[in-house]
Coordinates of C-alpha atoms and ligand atoms in Angstrom, one line a residue:
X18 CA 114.3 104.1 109.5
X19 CA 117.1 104.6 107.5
X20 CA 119.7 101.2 107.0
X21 CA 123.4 101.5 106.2
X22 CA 125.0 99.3 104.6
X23 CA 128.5 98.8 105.6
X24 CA 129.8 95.1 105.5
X25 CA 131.2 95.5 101.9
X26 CA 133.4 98.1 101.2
X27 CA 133.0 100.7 98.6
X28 CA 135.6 102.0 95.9
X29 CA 137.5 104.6 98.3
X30 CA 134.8 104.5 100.6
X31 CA 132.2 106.3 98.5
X32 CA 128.5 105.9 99.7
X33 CA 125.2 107.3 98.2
X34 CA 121.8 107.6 99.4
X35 CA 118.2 106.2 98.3
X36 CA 115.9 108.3 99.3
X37 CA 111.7 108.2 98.8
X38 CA 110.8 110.0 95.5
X39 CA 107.2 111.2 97.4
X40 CA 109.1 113.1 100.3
X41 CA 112.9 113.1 100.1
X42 CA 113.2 110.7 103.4
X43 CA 116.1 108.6 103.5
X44 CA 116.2 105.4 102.7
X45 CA 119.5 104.0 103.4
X46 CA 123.4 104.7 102.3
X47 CA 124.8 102.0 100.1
X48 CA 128.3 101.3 99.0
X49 CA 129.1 102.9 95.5
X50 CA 131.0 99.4 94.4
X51 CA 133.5 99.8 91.5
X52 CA 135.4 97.1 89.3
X53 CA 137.2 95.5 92.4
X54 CA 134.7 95.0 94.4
X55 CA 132.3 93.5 92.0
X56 CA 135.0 91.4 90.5
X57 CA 135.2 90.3 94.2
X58 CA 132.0 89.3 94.6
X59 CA 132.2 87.0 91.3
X60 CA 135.0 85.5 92.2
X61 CA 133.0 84.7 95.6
X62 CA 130.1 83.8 93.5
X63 CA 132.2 81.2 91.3
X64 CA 133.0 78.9 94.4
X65 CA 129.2 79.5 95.6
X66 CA 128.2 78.6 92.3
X67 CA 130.3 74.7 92.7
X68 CA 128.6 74.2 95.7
X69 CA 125.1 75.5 94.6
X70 CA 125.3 73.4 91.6
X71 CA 126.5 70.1 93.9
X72 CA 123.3 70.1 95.7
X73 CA 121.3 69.2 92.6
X74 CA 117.4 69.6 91.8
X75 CA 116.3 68.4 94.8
X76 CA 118.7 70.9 97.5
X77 CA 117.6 73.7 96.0
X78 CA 114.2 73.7 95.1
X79 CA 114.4 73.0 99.3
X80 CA 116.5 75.7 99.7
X81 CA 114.3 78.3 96.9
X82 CA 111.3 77.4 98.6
X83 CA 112.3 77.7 102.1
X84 CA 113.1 81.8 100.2
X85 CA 109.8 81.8 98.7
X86 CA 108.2 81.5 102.3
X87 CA 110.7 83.9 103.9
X88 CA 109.0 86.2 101.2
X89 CA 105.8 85.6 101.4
X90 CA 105.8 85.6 105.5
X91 CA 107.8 88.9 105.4
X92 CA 105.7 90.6 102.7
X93 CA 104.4 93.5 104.5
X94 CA 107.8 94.5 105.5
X95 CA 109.2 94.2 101.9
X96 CA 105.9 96.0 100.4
X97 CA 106.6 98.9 103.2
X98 CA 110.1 99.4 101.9
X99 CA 109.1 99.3 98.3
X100 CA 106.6 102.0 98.9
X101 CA 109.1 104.1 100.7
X102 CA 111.9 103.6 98.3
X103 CA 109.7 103.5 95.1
X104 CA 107.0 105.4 96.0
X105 CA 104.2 103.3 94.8
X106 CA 101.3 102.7 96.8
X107 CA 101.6 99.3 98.9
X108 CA 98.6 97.6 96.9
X109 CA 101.2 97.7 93.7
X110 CA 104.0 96.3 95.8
X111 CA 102.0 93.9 97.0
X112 CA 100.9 92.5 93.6
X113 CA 105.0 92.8 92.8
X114 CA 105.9 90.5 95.4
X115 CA 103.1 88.1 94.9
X116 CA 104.3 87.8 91.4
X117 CA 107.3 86.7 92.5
X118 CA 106.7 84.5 95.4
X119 CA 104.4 83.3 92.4
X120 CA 107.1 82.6 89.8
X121 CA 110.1 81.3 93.0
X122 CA 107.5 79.1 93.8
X123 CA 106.8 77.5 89.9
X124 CA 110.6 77.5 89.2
X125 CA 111.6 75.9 92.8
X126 CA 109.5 72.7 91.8
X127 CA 109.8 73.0 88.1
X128 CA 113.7 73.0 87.3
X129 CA 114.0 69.4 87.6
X130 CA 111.4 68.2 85.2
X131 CA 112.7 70.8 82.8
X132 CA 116.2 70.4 82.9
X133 CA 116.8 67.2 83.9
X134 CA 118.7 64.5 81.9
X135 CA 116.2 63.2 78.9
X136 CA 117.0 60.8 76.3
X137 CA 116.6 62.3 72.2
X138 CA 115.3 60.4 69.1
X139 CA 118.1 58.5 67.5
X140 CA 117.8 57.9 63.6
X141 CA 118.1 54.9 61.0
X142 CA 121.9 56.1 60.4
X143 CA 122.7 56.0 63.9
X144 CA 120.5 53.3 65.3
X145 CA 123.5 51.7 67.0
X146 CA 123.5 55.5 68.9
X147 CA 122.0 56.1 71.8
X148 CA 121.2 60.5 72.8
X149 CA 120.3 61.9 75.2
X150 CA 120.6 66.1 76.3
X151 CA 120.9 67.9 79.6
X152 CA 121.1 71.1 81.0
X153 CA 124.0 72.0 82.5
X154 CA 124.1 75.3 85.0
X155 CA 126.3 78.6 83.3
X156 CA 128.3 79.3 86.4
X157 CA 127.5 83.1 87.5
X158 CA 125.0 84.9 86.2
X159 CA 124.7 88.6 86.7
X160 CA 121.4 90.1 86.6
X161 CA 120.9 94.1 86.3
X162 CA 117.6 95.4 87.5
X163 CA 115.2 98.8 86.7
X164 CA 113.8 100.7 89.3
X165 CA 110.6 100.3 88.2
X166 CA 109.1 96.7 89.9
X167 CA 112.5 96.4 91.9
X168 CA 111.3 93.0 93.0
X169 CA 109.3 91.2 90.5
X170 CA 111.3 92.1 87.6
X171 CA 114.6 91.0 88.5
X172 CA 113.1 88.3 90.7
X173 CA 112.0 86.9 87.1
X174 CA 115.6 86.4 86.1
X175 CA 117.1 85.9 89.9
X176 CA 114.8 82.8 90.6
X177 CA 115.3 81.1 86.9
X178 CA 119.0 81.3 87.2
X179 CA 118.8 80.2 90.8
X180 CA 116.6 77.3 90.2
X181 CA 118.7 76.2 87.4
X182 CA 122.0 76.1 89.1
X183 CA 123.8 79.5 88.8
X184 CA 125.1 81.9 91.7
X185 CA 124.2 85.3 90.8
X186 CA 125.3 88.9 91.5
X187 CA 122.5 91.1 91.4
X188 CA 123.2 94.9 90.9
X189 CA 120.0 96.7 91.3
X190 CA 118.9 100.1 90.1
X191 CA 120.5 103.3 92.1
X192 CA 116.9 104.3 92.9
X193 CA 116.3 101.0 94.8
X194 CA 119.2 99.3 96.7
X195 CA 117.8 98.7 99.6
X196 CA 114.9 96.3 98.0
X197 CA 117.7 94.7 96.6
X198 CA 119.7 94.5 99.6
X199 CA 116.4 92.8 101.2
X200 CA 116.1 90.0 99.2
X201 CA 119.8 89.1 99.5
X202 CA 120.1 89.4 102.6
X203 CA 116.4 87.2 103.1
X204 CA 118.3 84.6 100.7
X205 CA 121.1 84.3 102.6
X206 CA 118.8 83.5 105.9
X207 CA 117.8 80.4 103.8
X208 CA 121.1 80.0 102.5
X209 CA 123.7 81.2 104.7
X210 CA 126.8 78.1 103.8
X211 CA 127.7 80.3 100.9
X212 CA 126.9 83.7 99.3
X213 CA 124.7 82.3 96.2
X214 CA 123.1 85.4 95.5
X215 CA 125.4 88.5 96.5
X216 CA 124.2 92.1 95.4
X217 CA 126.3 94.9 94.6
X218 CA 125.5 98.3 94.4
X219 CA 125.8 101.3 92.8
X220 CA 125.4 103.6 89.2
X221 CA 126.0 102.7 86.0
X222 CA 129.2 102.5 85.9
X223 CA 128.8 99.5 88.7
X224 CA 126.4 98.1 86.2
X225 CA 129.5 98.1 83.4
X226 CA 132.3 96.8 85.8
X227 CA 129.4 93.5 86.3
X228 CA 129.4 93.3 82.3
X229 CA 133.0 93.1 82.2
X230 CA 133.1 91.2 85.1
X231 CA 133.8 87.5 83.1
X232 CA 129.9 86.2 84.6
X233 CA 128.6 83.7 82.4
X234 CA 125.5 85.3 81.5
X235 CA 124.4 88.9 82.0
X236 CA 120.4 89.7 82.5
X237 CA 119.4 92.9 82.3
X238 CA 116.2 94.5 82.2
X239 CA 115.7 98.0 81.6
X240 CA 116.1 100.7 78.5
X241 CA 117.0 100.3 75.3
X242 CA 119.4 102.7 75.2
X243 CA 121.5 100.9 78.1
X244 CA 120.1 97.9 76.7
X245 CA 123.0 98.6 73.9
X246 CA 125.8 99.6 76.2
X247 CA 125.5 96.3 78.0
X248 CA 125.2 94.4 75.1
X249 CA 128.7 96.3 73.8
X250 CA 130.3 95.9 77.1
X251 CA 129.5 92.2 77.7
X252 CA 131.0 91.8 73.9
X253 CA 134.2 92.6 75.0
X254 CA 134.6 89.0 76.6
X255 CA 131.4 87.2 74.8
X256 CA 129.6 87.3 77.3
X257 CA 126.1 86.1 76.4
X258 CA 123.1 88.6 77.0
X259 CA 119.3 88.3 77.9
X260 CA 117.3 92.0 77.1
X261 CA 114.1 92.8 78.5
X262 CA 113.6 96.1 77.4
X263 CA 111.2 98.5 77.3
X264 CA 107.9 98.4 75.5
X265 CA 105.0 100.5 74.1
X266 CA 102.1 98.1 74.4
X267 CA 99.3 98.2 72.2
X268 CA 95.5 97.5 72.8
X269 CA 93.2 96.7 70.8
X270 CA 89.1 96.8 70.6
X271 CA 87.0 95.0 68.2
X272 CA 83.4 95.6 68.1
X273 CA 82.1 92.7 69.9
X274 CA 84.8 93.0 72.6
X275 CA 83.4 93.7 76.3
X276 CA 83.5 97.6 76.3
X277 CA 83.2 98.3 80.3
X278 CA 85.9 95.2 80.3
X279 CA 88.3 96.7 78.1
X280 CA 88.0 100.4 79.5
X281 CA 88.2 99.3 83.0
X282 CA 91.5 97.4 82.1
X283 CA 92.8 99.9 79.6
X284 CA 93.1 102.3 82.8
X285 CA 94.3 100.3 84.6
X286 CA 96.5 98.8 82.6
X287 CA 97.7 102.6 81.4
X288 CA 97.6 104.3 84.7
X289 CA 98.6 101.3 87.3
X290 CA 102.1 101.9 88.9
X291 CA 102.1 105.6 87.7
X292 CA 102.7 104.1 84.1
X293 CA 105.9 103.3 85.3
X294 CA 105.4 99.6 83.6
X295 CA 107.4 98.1 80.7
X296 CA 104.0 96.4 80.1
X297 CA 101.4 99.9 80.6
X298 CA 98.9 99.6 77.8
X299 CA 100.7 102.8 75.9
X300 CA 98.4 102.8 73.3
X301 CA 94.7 102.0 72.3
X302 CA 93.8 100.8 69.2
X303 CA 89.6 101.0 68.9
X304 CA 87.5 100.4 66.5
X305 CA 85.2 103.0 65.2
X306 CA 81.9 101.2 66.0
X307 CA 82.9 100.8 70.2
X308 CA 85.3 103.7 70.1
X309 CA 82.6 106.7 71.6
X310 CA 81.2 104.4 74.2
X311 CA 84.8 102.7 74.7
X312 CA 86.1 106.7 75.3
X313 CA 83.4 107.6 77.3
X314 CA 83.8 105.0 79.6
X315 CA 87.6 105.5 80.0
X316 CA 87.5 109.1 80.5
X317 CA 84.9 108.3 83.7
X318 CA 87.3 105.5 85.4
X319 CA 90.6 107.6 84.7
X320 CA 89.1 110.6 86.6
X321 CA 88.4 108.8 89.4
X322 CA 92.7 108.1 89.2
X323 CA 94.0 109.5 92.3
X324 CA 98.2 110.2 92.5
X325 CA 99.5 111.0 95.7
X326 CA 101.9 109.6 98.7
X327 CA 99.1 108.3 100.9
X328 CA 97.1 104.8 101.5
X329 CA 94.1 106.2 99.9
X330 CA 96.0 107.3 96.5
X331 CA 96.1 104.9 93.9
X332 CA 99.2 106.3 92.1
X333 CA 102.4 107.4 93.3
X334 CA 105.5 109.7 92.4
X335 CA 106.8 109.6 89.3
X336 CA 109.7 107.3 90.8
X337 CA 112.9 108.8 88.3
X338 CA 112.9 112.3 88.3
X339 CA 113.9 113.1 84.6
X340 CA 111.2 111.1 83.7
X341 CA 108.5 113.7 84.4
X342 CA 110.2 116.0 81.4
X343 CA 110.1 113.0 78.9
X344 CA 106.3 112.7 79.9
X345 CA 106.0 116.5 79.7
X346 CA 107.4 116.5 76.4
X347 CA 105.4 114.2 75.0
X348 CA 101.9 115.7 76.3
X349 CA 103.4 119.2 74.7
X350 CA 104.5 117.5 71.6
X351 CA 100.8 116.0 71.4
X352 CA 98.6 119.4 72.1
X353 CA 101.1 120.7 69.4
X354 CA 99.8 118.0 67.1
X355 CA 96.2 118.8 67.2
X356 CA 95.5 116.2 70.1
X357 CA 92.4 116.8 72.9
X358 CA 92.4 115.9 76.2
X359 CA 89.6 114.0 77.6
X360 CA 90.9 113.6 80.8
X361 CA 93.7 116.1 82.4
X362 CA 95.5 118.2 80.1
X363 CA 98.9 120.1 79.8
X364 CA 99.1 120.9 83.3
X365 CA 99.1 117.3 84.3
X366 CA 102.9 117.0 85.2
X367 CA 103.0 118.4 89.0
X368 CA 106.2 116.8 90.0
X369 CA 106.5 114.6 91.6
X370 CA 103.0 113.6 90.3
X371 CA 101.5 113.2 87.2
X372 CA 97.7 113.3 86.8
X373 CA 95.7 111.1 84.3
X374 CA 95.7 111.7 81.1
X375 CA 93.7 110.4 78.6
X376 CA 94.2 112.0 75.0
X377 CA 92.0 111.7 71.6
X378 CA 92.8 112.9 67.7
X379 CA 96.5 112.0 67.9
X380 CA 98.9 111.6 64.9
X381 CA 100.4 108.7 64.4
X382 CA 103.9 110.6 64.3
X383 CA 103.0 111.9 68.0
X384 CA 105.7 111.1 70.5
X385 CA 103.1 110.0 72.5
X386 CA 102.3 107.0 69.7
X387 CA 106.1 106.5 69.3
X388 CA 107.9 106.2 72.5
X389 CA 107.8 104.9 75.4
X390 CA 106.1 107.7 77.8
X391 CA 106.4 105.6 81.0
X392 CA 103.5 108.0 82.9
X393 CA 99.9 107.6 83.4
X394 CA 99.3 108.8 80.2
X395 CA 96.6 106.6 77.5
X396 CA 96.1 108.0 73.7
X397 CA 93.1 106.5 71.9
X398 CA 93.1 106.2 68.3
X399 CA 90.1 105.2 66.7
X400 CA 90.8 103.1 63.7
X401 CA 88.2 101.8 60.8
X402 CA 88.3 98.2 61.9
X403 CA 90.7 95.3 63.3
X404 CA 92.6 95.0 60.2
X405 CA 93.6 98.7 60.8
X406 CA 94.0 98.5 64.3
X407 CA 97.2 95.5 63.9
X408 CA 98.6 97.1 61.2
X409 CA 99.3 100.5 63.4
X410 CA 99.9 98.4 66.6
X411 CA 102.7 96.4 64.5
X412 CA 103.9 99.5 63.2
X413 CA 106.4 100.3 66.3
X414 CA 109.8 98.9 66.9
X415 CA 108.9 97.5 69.9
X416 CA 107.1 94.5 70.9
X417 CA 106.9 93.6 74.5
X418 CA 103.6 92.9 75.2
X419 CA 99.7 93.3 73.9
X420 CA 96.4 93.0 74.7
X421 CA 93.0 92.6 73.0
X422 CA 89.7 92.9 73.9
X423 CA 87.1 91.1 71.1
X424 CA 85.3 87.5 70.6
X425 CA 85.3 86.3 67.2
X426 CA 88.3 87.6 65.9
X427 CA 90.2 87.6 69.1
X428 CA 92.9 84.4 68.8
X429 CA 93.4 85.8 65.3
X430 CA 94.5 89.5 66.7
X431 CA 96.5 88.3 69.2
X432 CA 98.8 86.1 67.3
X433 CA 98.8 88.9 64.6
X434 CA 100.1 91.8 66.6
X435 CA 103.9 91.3 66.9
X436 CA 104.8 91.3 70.9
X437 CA 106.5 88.4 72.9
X438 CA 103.4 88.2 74.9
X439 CA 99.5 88.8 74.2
X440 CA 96.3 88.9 76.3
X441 CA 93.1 88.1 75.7
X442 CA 89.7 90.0 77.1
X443 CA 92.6 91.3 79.9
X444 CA 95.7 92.8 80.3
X445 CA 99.1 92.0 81.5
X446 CA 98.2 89.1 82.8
X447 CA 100.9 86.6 81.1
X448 CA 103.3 88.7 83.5
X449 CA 101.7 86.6 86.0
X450 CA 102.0 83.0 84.3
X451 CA 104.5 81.1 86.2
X452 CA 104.6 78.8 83.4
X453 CA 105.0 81.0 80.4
X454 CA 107.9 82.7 78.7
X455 CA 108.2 86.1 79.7
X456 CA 110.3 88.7 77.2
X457 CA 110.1 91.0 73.6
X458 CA 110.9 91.3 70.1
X459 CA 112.9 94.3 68.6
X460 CA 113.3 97.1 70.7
X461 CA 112.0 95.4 73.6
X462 CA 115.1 93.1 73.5
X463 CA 115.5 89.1 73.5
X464 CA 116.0 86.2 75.2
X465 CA 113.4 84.9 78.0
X466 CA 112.6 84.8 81.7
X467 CA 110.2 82.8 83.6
X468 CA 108.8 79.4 82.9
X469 CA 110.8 76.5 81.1
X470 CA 112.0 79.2 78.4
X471 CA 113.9 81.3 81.7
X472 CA 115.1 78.0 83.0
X473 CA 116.8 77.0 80.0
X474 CA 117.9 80.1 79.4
X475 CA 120.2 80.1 81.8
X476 CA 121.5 76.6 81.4
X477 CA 123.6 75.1 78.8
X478 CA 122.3 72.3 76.9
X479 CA 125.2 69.0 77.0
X480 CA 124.5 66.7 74.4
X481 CA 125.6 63.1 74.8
X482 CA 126.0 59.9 72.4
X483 CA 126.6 56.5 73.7
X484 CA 127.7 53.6 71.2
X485 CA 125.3 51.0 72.2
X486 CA 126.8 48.3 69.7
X487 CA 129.7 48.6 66.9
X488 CA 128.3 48.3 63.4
X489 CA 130.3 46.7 61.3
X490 CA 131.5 49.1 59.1
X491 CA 131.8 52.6 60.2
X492 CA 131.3 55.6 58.1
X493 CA 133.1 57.6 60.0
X494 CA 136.5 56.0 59.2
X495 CA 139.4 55.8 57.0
X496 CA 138.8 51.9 57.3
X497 CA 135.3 51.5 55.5
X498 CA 134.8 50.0 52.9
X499 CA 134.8 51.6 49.5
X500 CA 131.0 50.1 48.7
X501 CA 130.0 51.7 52.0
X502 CA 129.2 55.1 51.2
X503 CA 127.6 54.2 47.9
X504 CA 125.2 51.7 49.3
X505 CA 124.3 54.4 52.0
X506 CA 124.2 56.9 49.4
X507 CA 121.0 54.7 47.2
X508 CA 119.8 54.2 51.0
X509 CA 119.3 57.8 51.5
X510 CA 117.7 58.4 47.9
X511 CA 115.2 55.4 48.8
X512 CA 114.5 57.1 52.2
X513 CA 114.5 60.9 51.5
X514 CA 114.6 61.8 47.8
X515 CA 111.2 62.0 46.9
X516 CA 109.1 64.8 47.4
X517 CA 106.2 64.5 49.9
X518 CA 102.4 63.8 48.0
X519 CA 101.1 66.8 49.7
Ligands
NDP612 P1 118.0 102.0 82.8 O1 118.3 101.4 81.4 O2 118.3 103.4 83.0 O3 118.7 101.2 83.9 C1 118.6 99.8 84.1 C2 119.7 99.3 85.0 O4 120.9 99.3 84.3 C3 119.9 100.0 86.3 O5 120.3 99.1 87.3 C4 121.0 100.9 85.9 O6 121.7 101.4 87.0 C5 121.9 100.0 85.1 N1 122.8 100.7 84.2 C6 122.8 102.0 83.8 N2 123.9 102.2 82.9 C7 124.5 101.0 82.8 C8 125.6 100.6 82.0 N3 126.3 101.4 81.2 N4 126.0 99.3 82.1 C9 125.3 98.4 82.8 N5 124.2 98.8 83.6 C10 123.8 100.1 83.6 O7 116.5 101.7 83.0 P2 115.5 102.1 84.2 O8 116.1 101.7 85.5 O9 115.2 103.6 84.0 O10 114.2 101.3 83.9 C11 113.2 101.7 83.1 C12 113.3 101.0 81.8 O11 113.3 99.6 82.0 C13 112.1 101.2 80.9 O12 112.5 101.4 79.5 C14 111.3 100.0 81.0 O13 110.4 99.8 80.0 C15 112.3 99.0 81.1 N6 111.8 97.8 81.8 C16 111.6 96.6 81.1 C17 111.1 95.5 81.6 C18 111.0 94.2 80.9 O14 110.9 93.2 81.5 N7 111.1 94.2 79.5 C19 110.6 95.5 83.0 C20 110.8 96.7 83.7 C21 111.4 97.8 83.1 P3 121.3 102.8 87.7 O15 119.8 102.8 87.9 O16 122.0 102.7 88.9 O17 121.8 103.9 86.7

């Protein structure tokens, strides 16, 4: 059934359509908003915001969960419209939405223990001083979503912001408006005294009129390359920025890592969602002792990697259209190079499907090595040993996430390879931690989402002194004495000047 969306008006009453990337059914017809309309929604969304923030820890961690059960009761209909919208099978929207019934659920009864008010350390030089630090909520926080996970990925940023005070305008990707439509229209079920989270919809260009929009914070998650326009655009007024871009996430495989572990979760981890993942294991790292058995194994699971629209496929569509060139560039660029197929081969790309492919013997300079190929698509280089394998995973300008497979040297890799997140013996799995910071380094952008990092990142920290007694001099005044500082000054020399024995 398709849904039109008429309550808010579009710029001269332009309308476009989402329609399912597996058969070309319709969707629904959203408003195309432009500048006016999404300044009107955060000028709605800074009197929503007063009143969200009045009701303090405990009225909204009510309110969020009362959301979090609306979600979870009304999953199947949400995972239904993902599939039709997205075109990924239902068992991948259903692990989306988990997620972030998952996360809702951490944040809802976490905010107040993070945020709340907390005294700080005084020192000897201010011991008549007592601290303390808050966090304050921003105000409106607009968060820009990817098509990709349309719900747990801006569900990530939605639910932190929520949970730590803010309204929010949510403009999600063109590709999926009606998911995002869904969970503002099941918030404001919970919530229907004032529109706390509003979405607005639309291209790009909506995407630019929210940067320049005067929100407090702007979240966005999606490529790098827009990743910069935002970052210019929300300049313009200083707007402060979180990036969660993409990624091209490296695995690794020492030689006493579980083999049938690692290629089981390599394919998946490669091939799940199409490879339409910020977080798809892009890239295997193995070394030379597991790497035949490791290959051998991977090719037999990836074969078994069905696409198709149906309930038996395991893969969908590739959900953005130009993406299917970028991947069919990059499996070109590869054969060029010298690389084998071990599974599938050039004619992999059958829009709006891609097959499996699973490539050996390919160049470091490969596209395929380099950029993000967001298909289910897994190049596996074999490398002398673990030493190796870091060095060439770190050697990338991104760093979203990791993962590696080994037992000895495992805790070592991980903290060596240079990503905002790491897994151990599995993959992607932080995604999932409710309680864990959730974002990248270089390319794959800054800031966080998700546990006390996302809360606070979306809060302002308010430091306060209190004067718990007047001392009776006062170095900060034109009335001290003139032996004060000097006496101070020997004070600090006693108390700091030496160097520490070890
Ligand atoms: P895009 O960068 O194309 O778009 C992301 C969002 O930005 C969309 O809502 C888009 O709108 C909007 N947008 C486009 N132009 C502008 C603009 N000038 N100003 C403001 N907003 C704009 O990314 P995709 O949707 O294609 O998503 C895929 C990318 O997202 C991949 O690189 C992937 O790795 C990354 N990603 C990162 C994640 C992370 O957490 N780090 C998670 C998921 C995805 P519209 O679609 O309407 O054009």
């Amino acid at each position: 059934m398709a849904v039109t969306q008429d309550q808010a008006p579009a710029s001269g009453g332009h309308t476009f359509d989402s329609t399912s990337p597996a058969t070309g059914e319709l969707v629904g017809t959203f408003p195309l908003h432009g500048p006016a309309q999404v300044a009107e929604a955060v000028s709605r969304a800074r009197e929503a915001a007063a009143w969200w923030a009045g009701l303090g820890f405990g009225g909204r961690r009510r309110r969020l969960l009362a959301f979090k059960a609306l979600l979870a009761a009304r999953s199947g209909e949400l995972v239904d419209l993902v599939h039709r919208e997205n075109g990924k099978p239902a068992a991948d929207g259903f692990i989306e939405v988990l997620l972030a019934v998952e996360h809702l659920d951490w944040v809802a009864r976490k905010a107040a223990r993070v945020l709340r008010p907390r005294r700080a350390a005084s020192t000897l030089v201010l011991a008549n001083q007592a601290a303390s630090v808050e966090y304050l909520p921003l105000g409106v926080v607009g968060v820009i979503g990817p098509w990709n996970y349309p719900v747990f990925t801006p569900s990530g940023a939605i639910a932190s912001a929520l949970a730590a005070g803010n309204a929010v305008v949510f403009k999600p990707s063109e590709l999926t408006p009606a998911v995002g439509r869904f969970l503002a229209d099941a918030f404001a079920e919970v919530v229907p005294e004032q529109p706390v989270l509003q979405v607005v919809t639309g291209d790009g260009a909506t995407g630019d009129a929210l940067c320049r929009a005067g929100v407090d914070k702007v979240s966005f998650t999606g490529s790098p390359a827009t990743g910069r326009k935002v970052m210019a655009a929300c300049a313009e007024r200083l707007t402060p920025v979180v990036l969660e871009l993409g990624g091209k996430d490296a695995l690794v495989v020492d030689e006493d890592g579980d083999l049938d572990a690692a290629a089981e979760q390599a394919v998946w981890g490669a091939m799940a969602n199409a490879g339409q993942t910020c977080l798809a294991i892009e890239r295997a790292y193995v070394v030379d002792a597991a790497y035949d058995r490791f290959v051998g194994r991977v090719a037999e699971l990836a074969a078994r990697v069905r696409p198709g629209p149906g309930a038996e496929a395991d893969i969908g569509p590739i959900t953005l259209p130009a993406q299917l060139a970028v991947i069919r560039r990059h499996l070109e660029d590869a054969f060029r190079r010298g690389a084998r197929a071990v599974v599938g081969g050039p004619d992999a790309v059958r829009p709006p499907y891609v097959d499996p492919v699973v490539l050996v013997d390919v160049p470091d300079d490969a596209l395929v090595l380099r950029e993000e190929t967001f298909g289910p698509v897994l190049p596996v280089v074999r490398v002398r040993d673990a030493d190796e394998a870091v060095r060439r995973a770190n050697a990338s300008p991104y760093g979203l996430g990791a993962a590696v497979f080994a037992r000895r040297r495992a805790d070592r890799i991980a903290r060596a390879l240079r990503s905002g997140m790491t897994s151990v013996n599995s993959v992607l799995v932080f995604a999932g931690m409710p309680s864990l910071p959730f974002g990248g380094v270089g390319e794959s952008g800054f800031g966080r989402v998700h546990g006390p990092d996302g809360l606070r990142e979306f809060s302002r920290s308010k430091a306060i002194t209190r004067q718990r007694f007047p001392l009776p001099f006062s170095m900060l005044s034109f009335e001290r004495p003139a032996r004060l500082l000097p006496a101070v000054e020997r004070a600090m020399k006693l108390r700091h000047a030496r160097a520490p024995r070890r």
